[in-house]
XYZ file of C-alpha atoms in Angstrom:
594
model
C 150.631 127.593 122.383
C 150.903 127.102 118.597
C 152.460 123.707 119.174
C 149.468 122.669 121.292
C 147.063 123.843 118.547
C 148.944 121.809 115.941
C 148.893 118.680 118.099
C 145.148 119.123 118.722
C 144.591 119.447 114.979
C 146.747 116.407 114.198
C 145.112 114.233 116.862
C 148.150 113.862 119.137
C 146.230 115.798 121.798
C 142.492 115.735 122.512
C 140.035 117.454 124.839
C 138.409 115.666 127.751
C 135.571 116.437 130.153
C 136.303 117.166 133.816
C 134.893 114.681 136.304
C 133.952 115.973 139.770
C 135.495 119.447 139.512
C 134.072 122.822 140.610
C 131.382 124.805 138.737
C 133.887 126.936 136.831
C 135.087 123.784 135.081
C 131.737 123.570 133.299
C 133.278 126.128 130.922
C 136.468 124.213 130.111
C 137.891 121.068 128.599
C 141.215 119.634 129.760
C 143.778 119.090 126.986
C 145.269 115.590 127.322
C 147.487 113.245 125.322
C 145.422 111.154 122.939
C 147.184 107.893 123.751
C 147.280 108.149 127.564
C 144.772 110.828 128.696
C 147.635 112.503 130.591
C 147.030 116.273 131.101
C 149.521 118.521 129.270
C 148.998 121.719 131.293
C 146.445 123.413 129.031
C 142.676 123.884 129.062
C 140.274 124.963 126.295
C 137.252 127.198 126.841
C 134.032 125.560 125.689
C 132.426 128.910 124.869
C 135.079 130.781 122.881
C 137.659 128.071 122.141
C 140.563 129.930 123.835
C 143.566 127.819 124.884
C 144.969 128.694 128.339
C 147.864 127.417 130.400
C 146.749 125.785 133.624
C 148.851 125.124 136.725
C 146.716 124.068 139.701
C 149.568 124.494 142.195
C 150.359 128.090 141.233
C 147.043 129.668 140.269
C 144.332 127.161 141.133
C 141.064 128.091 139.415
C 141.468 131.865 139.701
C 142.691 132.357 136.117
C 139.835 130.269 134.813
C 137.316 132.224 136.875
C 138.706 135.564 135.598
C 138.289 134.357 132.022
C 134.688 133.306 132.650
C 133.746 136.519 134.510
C 135.568 139.089 132.360
C 136.919 137.923 129.027
C 134.486 135.214 127.948
C 131.424 137.219 128.945
C 132.646 140.533 127.572
C 130.091 142.460 125.417
C 129.780 141.260 121.844
C 131.424 137.879 122.371
C 129.399 135.138 120.722
C 129.214 131.770 122.454
C 128.993 129.037 119.811
C 127.227 125.724 120.274
C 129.355 123.313 122.296
C 129.728 119.838 120.794
C 129.326 117.965 124.071
C 128.271 114.821 122.245
C 131.733 114.519 120.731
C 133.555 114.426 124.081
C 134.995 111.245 125.539
C 132.814 111.290 128.666
C 130.813 108.073 129.104
C 127.168 108.187 130.125
C 126.149 105.529 132.720
C 123.602 102.965 131.592
C 121.094 103.943 134.278
C 121.156 107.550 133.009
C 120.501 106.380 129.449
C 117.620 104.245 130.687
C 116.091 107.211 132.487
C 116.402 109.306 129.321
C 114.676 106.576 127.296
C 111.781 106.608 129.749
C 111.485 110.392 129.422
C 111.398 110.051 125.625
C 108.569 107.548 125.999
C 106.703 109.975 128.271
C 107.243 112.827 125.791
C 105.867 110.800 122.862
C 102.896 109.440 124.816
C 101.879 112.513 126.820
C 102.077 114.873 123.842
C 100.966 112.284 121.225
C 104.117 112.667 119.157
C 105.597 110.099 116.727
C 108.401 107.999 118.206
C 110.666 109.164 115.372
C 110.226 112.785 116.442
C 113.128 112.329 118.884
C 115.512 111.856 115.952
C 114.356 114.998 114.149
C 117.012 117.665 113.608
C 114.980 120.313 115.437
C 114.463 118.146 118.534
C 118.158 117.181 118.649
C 119.271 120.821 118.371
C 116.852 121.823 121.131
C 118.142 119.020 123.378
C 121.743 120.028 122.665
C 121.003 123.646 123.581
C 119.422 122.545 126.866
C 122.487 120.409 127.642
C 124.733 123.368 126.900
C 122.768 125.668 129.220
C 122.896 123.087 132.010
C 126.626 122.536 131.552
C 127.295 126.283 131.532
C 124.996 127.461 134.314
C 124.540 124.372 136.430
C 121.354 122.552 137.388
C 118.258 124.573 136.412
C 114.597 123.689 135.972
C 113.146 123.409 132.483
C 110.268 125.710 133.400
C 112.756 128.473 134.236
C 114.476 128.448 130.835
C 111.858 127.312 128.283
C 110.197 130.348 126.640
C 106.482 131.069 126.661
C 104.624 129.952 123.489
C 103.751 133.616 122.798
C 107.453 134.469 122.794
C 108.141 131.666 120.342
C 105.235 132.793 118.151
C 106.557 136.349 118.040
C 110.121 135.269 117.326
C 109.251 132.953 114.435
C 107.648 135.846 112.537
C 110.696 138.037 113.065
C 112.998 135.214 112.039
C 111.018 134.549 108.850
C 111.232 138.225 107.859
C 114.987 138.342 108.561
C 115.772 135.218 106.601
C 113.469 136.076 103.675
C 115.142 139.475 103.384
C 118.565 137.816 103.223
C 117.310 135.289 100.681
C 115.981 138.036 98.391
C 119.292 139.906 98.680
C 121.092 136.730 97.673
C 118.714 136.194 94.751
C 119.157 139.759 93.468
C 122.923 139.466 93.793
C 122.993 136.158 91.921
C 120.725 137.473 89.150
C 123.171 140.289 88.421
C 125.977 137.748 87.950
C 124.404 134.984 85.877
C 122.037 134.600 82.936
C 119.412 132.568 84.769
C 118.136 131.015 87.976
C 115.308 128.527 88.380
C 111.920 128.927 90.021
C 108.979 126.551 90.325
C 105.371 127.285 91.180
C 102.193 125.300 91.740
C 98.764 125.549 93.396
C 97.373 123.179 96.031
C 94.068 123.075 97.952
C 93.997 121.974 101.598
C 91.306 119.622 102.874
C 89.731 121.504 105.791
C 88.753 125.009 104.642
C 89.376 124.301 100.945
C 91.783 127.224 100.767
C 94.119 127.200 97.780
C 97.801 127.935 98.299
C 100.296 129.136 95.720
C 103.954 128.316 96.335
C 107.163 129.596 94.753
C 110.504 127.857 95.192
C 113.834 129.212 93.991
C 116.981 127.453 92.806
C 120.416 128.979 92.219
C 124.129 128.225 92.498
C 126.351 130.425 94.659
C 129.809 131.691 93.734
C 131.257 128.807 95.741
C 129.236 126.413 93.515
C 126.813 125.393 96.238
C 123.335 124.423 95.076
C 120.581 126.362 96.876
C 117.034 125.029 96.505
C 114.536 126.502 98.885
C 110.999 127.780 99.423
C 110.419 131.474 98.832
C 106.763 131.664 99.812
C 103.510 129.720 100.269
C 100.502 132.029 100.291
C 96.751 131.633 100.239
C 95.389 132.411 96.781
C 92.730 135.167 96.953
C 89.343 133.514 97.509
C 87.482 135.996 95.335
C 89.655 135.329 92.276
C 89.413 132.469 89.792
C 92.644 130.591 89.131
C 93.055 131.957 85.627
C 96.420 132.535 84.008
C 96.056 136.309 84.323
C 95.195 136.153 88.033
C 98.023 133.709 88.786
C 100.526 135.929 86.972
C 99.287 139.002 88.847
C 99.670 137.211 92.195
C 103.199 135.990 91.363
C 104.291 139.484 90.307
C 102.727 140.989 93.438
C 104.559 138.582 95.712
C 107.961 138.977 94.045
C 107.612 142.766 94.054
C 106.472 142.837 97.685
C 109.433 140.732 98.799
C 111.881 143.011 96.989
C 113.023 140.989 93.978
C 114.522 143.247 91.299
C 111.754 142.988 88.692
C 114.018 144.258 85.913
C 115.810 140.906 86.232
C 112.676 138.762 86.043
C 113.511 137.858 82.434
C 116.449 135.872 83.843
C 114.176 133.516 85.768
C 113.453 130.157 84.133
C 110.193 128.724 85.473
C 109.687 124.964 85.694
C 106.047 123.910 86.052
C 103.534 121.242 85.190
C 101.533 121.521 81.972
C 98.396 123.001 83.480
C 96.892 125.437 80.979
C 96.446 128.199 83.571
C 100.070 127.964 84.737
C 101.355 127.943 81.147
C 99.198 130.985 80.378
C 100.375 132.794 83.525
C 104.044 132.404 82.627
C 103.759 132.901 78.852
C 105.699 136.230 78.928
C 108.643 134.496 80.618
C 110.951 131.565 80.014
C 109.390 128.261 81.067
C 110.262 124.558 80.910
C 107.991 121.554 81.380
C 108.380 119.575 84.587
C 109.927 116.282 83.440
C 108.317 114.351 86.290
C 104.866 115.376 85.048
C 105.835 114.784 81.405
C 106.797 111.147 81.999
C 103.756 110.679 84.203
C 101.676 111.829 81.201
C 103.577 109.462 78.901
C 102.784 106.461 81.097
C 99.181 107.549 81.656
C 98.525 107.508 77.917
C 100.659 104.448 77.151
C 98.958 102.373 79.863
C 95.456 103.650 79.191
C 93.243 100.661 80.154
C 90.730 101.164 77.332
C 93.404 101.136 74.622
C 95.346 98.308 76.262
C 92.202 96.166 76.391
C 92.131 96.358 72.588
C 95.871 96.232 71.786
C 97.309 94.074 74.611
C 94.502 92.442 76.642
C 96.859 90.233 78.702
C 98.631 93.367 79.967
C 95.335 95.146 80.669
C 94.049 92.122 82.603
C 97.237 91.846 84.681
C 97.210 95.549 85.574
C 93.529 95.544 86.482
C 93.773 92.314 88.506
C 96.863 93.582 90.376
C 95.150 96.826 91.301
C 92.025 94.981 92.489
C 94.075 92.433 94.441
C 96.006 95.069 96.379
C 92.750 96.815 97.238
C 91.327 93.526 98.530
C 94.466 92.735 100.553
C 94.301 96.149 102.241
C 90.591 95.918 103.092
C 90.524 92.267 104.177
C 93.332 92.555 106.714
C 95.528 90.108 104.792
C 98.268 92.741 104.567
C 99.187 92.056 108.208
C 99.899 88.406 107.346
C 102.413 89.160 104.587
C 106.187 89.424 105.055
C 106.288 92.608 102.969
C 103.895 95.479 102.386
C 101.961 95.703 99.140
C 101.643 99.211 97.700
C 98.396 100.605 96.368
C 98.306 102.031 92.841
C 97.486 105.746 92.693
C 95.316 106.942 89.831
C 97.291 110.150 89.279
C 100.869 109.036 90.003
C 101.898 106.479 87.407
C 105.262 105.894 89.063
C 103.227 103.921 91.603
C 102.339 101.389 88.889
C 105.920 100.119 89.038
C 105.908 100.128 92.860
C 102.603 98.237 93.021
C 103.676 95.573 90.518
C 107.033 95.128 92.223
C 105.486 94.838 95.687
C 103.034 92.166 94.497
C 105.795 90.238 92.709
C 107.896 90.144 95.893
C 105.128 88.294 97.806
C 103.470 86.541 94.872
C 103.809 83.016 96.300
C 102.650 84.113 99.756
C 99.623 85.787 98.241
C 98.680 82.713 96.229
C 98.950 80.432 99.263
C 96.917 82.673 101.553
C 94.275 83.323 98.906
C 93.927 79.584 98.277
C 93.455 79.048 102.022
C 90.533 81.480 101.819
C 89.202 79.951 98.597
C 89.933 83.288 96.891
C 92.546 82.022 94.434
C 90.626 83.500 91.497
C 91.806 86.967 92.593
C 95.381 86.183 91.571
C 94.684 83.856 88.618
C 94.313 86.779 86.212
C 97.808 88.056 87.098
C 100.299 86.526 84.698
C 103.759 86.155 86.321
C 105.430 86.560 82.907
C 103.562 89.786 82.175
C 104.254 90.975 85.721
C 108.003 90.374 85.312
C 108.113 92.124 81.939
C 106.214 95.189 83.171
C 108.473 95.515 86.213
C 111.618 95.268 84.065
C 110.199 97.647 81.460
C 108.856 100.312 83.842
C 111.871 100.444 86.168
C 113.890 102.894 83.987
C 110.877 105.249 83.917
C 110.662 105.050 87.710
C 114.425 105.625 88.055
C 114.264 108.594 85.685
C 111.465 110.267 87.632
C 113.194 109.735 90.980
C 116.465 111.194 89.706
C 114.918 114.110 87.817
C 112.886 115.274 90.834
C 115.952 115.917 93.042
C 116.780 119.448 94.202
C 120.047 118.997 96.115
C 122.076 118.392 92.953
C 121.869 119.557 89.308
C 119.142 117.753 87.366
C 118.644 119.728 84.155
C 121.787 118.083 82.745
C 120.045 114.702 83.109
C 116.990 115.558 81.002
C 118.470 114.994 77.522
C 120.316 111.835 78.594
C 117.241 110.228 80.151
C 115.235 111.134 77.049
C 117.748 109.336 74.814
C 117.998 106.344 77.137
C 114.237 105.878 77.455
C 113.789 106.176 73.692
C 116.328 103.414 73.183
C 114.714 101.363 75.940
C 111.401 101.530 74.064
C 112.780 100.336 70.734
C 111.399 96.967 69.724
C 113.623 93.931 70.379
C 113.788 90.811 68.211
C 112.968 88.639 71.240
C 109.815 90.596 72.143
C 106.480 88.822 72.178
C 103.568 90.658 70.489
C 102.292 92.259 73.707
C 105.822 93.317 74.729
C 106.376 94.973 71.347
C 103.063 96.829 71.705
C 103.975 98.162 75.168
C 107.332 99.409 73.879
C 105.806 101.008 70.790
C 103.073 102.770 72.773
C 105.573 104.275 75.204
C 107.929 105.342 72.407
C 105.059 106.980 70.564
C 104.037 109.030 73.603
C 107.632 109.954 74.470
C 108.127 111.408 70.997
C 104.775 113.173 71.255
C 105.089 114.644 74.746
C 108.804 115.162 75.523
C 110.348 118.253 73.930
C 114.057 118.755 74.560
C 114.876 122.460 74.791
C 118.147 124.195 73.998
C 118.836 124.917 77.677
C 118.628 121.211 78.458
C 121.121 120.371 75.699
C 123.524 123.053 76.919
C 123.204 121.629 80.438
C 124.291 118.227 79.094
C 127.247 119.915 77.390
C 128.191 121.404 80.768
C 128.462 117.924 82.260
C 132.164 117.215 81.579
C 131.598 113.506 80.942
C 129.263 114.288 78.040
C 130.737 117.521 76.656
C 131.215 115.963 73.201
C 127.426 115.528 72.838
C 127.737 112.260 70.977
C 123.960 111.902 70.796
C 123.834 114.873 68.378
C 124.918 115.134 64.754
C 127.943 117.260 63.826
C 125.742 120.059 62.502
C 123.549 120.020 65.645
C 126.647 120.130 67.853
C 128.079 123.015 65.841
C 124.816 124.972 66.144
C 124.791 124.394 69.911
C 128.412 125.543 70.221
C 127.515 128.757 68.422
C 124.597 129.359 70.802
C 126.896 128.762 73.796
C 129.446 131.209 72.361
C 126.703 133.795 71.935
C 125.618 133.365 75.550
C 129.223 133.626 76.733
C 129.672 136.859 74.775
C 126.648 138.348 76.549
C 127.934 137.032 79.857
C 131.372 138.588 79.351
C 129.987 142.138 79.410
C 127.809 141.507 82.447
C 130.490 139.826 84.544
C 132.989 142.575 83.822
C 130.459 145.263 84.661
C 129.585 143.691 88.006
C 133.076 142.553 88.998
C 134.397 146.040 89.801
C 135.610 146.338 93.383
C 136.364 149.460 95.367
C 134.965 152.976 94.741
C 133.395 153.635 91.343
C 135.631 155.672 89.008
C 134.621 159.262 88.246
C 132.616 159.602 85.057
C 133.469 162.008 82.296
C 131.218 164.972 81.580
C 129.861 163.125 78.554
C 129.303 159.380 78.891
C 130.568 157.293 75.936
C 130.603 154.061 77.893
C 129.104 151.917 75.135
C 132.190 152.543 72.917
C 134.860 152.083 75.598
C 137.591 149.498 75.052
C 136.970 146.167 76.789
C 139.334 143.252 77.362
C 138.888 140.833 74.471
C 138.521 137.159 75.353
C 138.017 134.605 72.629
C 135.070 132.610 73.926
C 135.399 130.315 70.921
C 138.712 129.046 72.292
C 137.149 128.292 75.674
C 134.287 126.299 74.138
C 136.571 124.415 71.765
C 139.118 123.643 74.457
C 136.433 122.319 76.794
C 134.577 120.282 74.168
C 137.722 118.589 72.796
C 139.210 117.544 76.138
C 138.654 114.090 77.634
C 137.625 115.218 81.101
C 137.954 113.017 84.166
C 135.828 113.377 87.281
C 136.542 111.864 90.696
C 132.801 111.769 91.293
C 130.846 111.406 88.059
C 127.801 113.126 89.566
C 129.590 116.035 91.272
C 129.201 118.417 88.338
C 129.285 121.593 90.440
C 132.397 120.400 92.287
C 134.167 119.904 88.943
C 133.300 123.427 87.780
C 134.415 124.841 91.114
C 137.808 123.173 90.627
C 138.136 124.294 86.975
C 136.693 127.806 87.036
C 140.134 129.329 86.446
C 140.573 127.197 83.332
C 137.116 128.084 82.003
C 136.151 131.439 83.574
C 133.208 132.159 81.242
C 131.912 128.596 80.977
C 131.990 128.209 84.763
C 129.665 131.209 85.125
C 127.390 129.715 82.466
C 127.442 126.441 84.436
C 126.291 128.295 87.566
C 123.580 129.895 85.488
C 122.103 126.834 83.773
C 122.793 123.974 86.177
C 120.740 125.780 88.830
C 117.525 125.199 86.850
C 115.665 122.122 88.153
C 114.363 119.441 85.810
C 111.048 119.200 87.640
C 108.715 121.172 89.876
C 108.819 118.462 92.545
C 110.220 120.898 95.101
C 106.858 122.706 95.022
C 105.027 119.413 95.547
C 107.309 118.501 98.456
C 106.486 121.849 100.009
C 102.779 121.043 99.747
C 103.446 117.698 101.439
C 104.953 119.659 104.339
C 101.932 121.979 104.208
C 99.632 118.963 104.571
C 101.487 117.931 107.727
C 101.291 121.498 109.043
C 97.568 121.979 108.439
C 96.469 118.888 110.341
C 93.193 118.354 112.135
C 94.406 119.942 115.393
C 95.873 123.001 113.639
C 93.130 124.035 111.239
C 92.919 127.498 112.868
C 96.415 128.481 111.717
C 96.402 131.709 109.733
C 97.716 131.550 106.148
C 100.495 133.997 107.110
C 101.526 131.640 109.927
C 101.592 128.681 107.548
C 103.728 130.682 105.107
C 106.264 131.536 107.825
C 106.400 127.950 109.157
C 106.959 126.429 105.698
C 109.536 129.086 104.832
C 111.524 128.440 108.021
C 111.144 124.678 107.546
C 113.338 124.987 104.434
C 115.487 127.980 105.369
C 116.697 127.273 108.894
C 120.382 126.337 108.978
């Protein structure tokens, strides 16, 4: 039996479906040789994975039937999902064609997007239906699909179960580390003009897995103004209601935009500016049309003419005649300036030809190709920075200081710059220095990226000061990790408690910081920072906990904005009657279902 398992694992054997056999065979694969498909006298249960000897001449199907009736269906036995799609069975072309037609009917009858059939939820539902059919034979969909009321009841229960587990995980993580990240924001939907407040949470597990998920999305009380005091009261109410240990709230680092009410609400707590919003503010000021008209009129003219041209192309129907789509410039999202300019540049010649055919060539005459090329080249690093800093599936706080230094250097005047190019660089540099404030946590995060642990962008005195701060944080962390690492029953306490003076194991955190900062670290994947700390946590036990603590903090609050994008798709015209509690549960499960 063990030999068969080893050969299955190594690929010498494989499992195969059973063509034309009796119903009991719906529960089993045949084990065959990988190179010849010759049976080797074993079968594997699809439900529980058990390997069984099989001799058709001696026992027939009786042993298989006993397993299905008694062992496999015994109380408490879980039946995992069966990966039918990975089997070697070939589906006939006519069956695939029939399935395609049914997908067309589904999309057209229910008015669903064609891409809905590739959604993870639809695929998992289809797989479960296939599994039921393979296990229990041919059944009708009406007999097995649940009633909508049953689904509605179950989603509420599931949201409560999963939110409870999430809060338990948050409380557990907060006792181990110095910080986790949270973001919050407020959004107003279009139909009833209800405002929703969302909270997302970000932390790193003991196995160094990044968790970034939605905690809640609730309707802000209609009778209350969105003042800092009211927002803070609502946040505290929600966190308390869900069961977060409020004595640990000082360990949460909030990342938000620079709205005055949000800043006021979170003033008692640790807070960082959302870098996505910061650089959006930098570009908004640097590309202010009124100032540019005075300082760099050729740039102002090109930007204004490009914006007007795209608007004309969209309204006139010319967009359908172009080989590529042109992107409209949003007034509030300055990252779209780069996208708009780049999209126009890619079809510049096409646009000129088609406009000339319509005697509308004047619409593109004010767009200077040289200015267009410079702006695209200049703005691309800002666009790249925003895209990278708004991620939530990988650490981003370690990127903040590096992008700040790179963009500063990018904005320094070059000897080859023309007057308008020098002005654009100077304006952006001025606003970067005015708006971007690099905090100590962001510098420590850069230090915790092994490739940049020497902090070469800092002076020796600045590096020394940062090392001392890290050592201080590690000293605090040492006591906490030792207090929470005890396993087994708690020891009996003495009649008088002198715990604060008890001996503790002494670890020189200075050595750990110095050893880490003086090594030339190599990484197989330069961006897999958490993977590196997972591999080296025995070498740096205190620093690895600090890495879990700080690298969990996001660089931006974009996760809250993405949640509101999902909310906009949930509260569509045909679903305006959804209760706020229903919307909260849907958005929570959208991010928290496995």
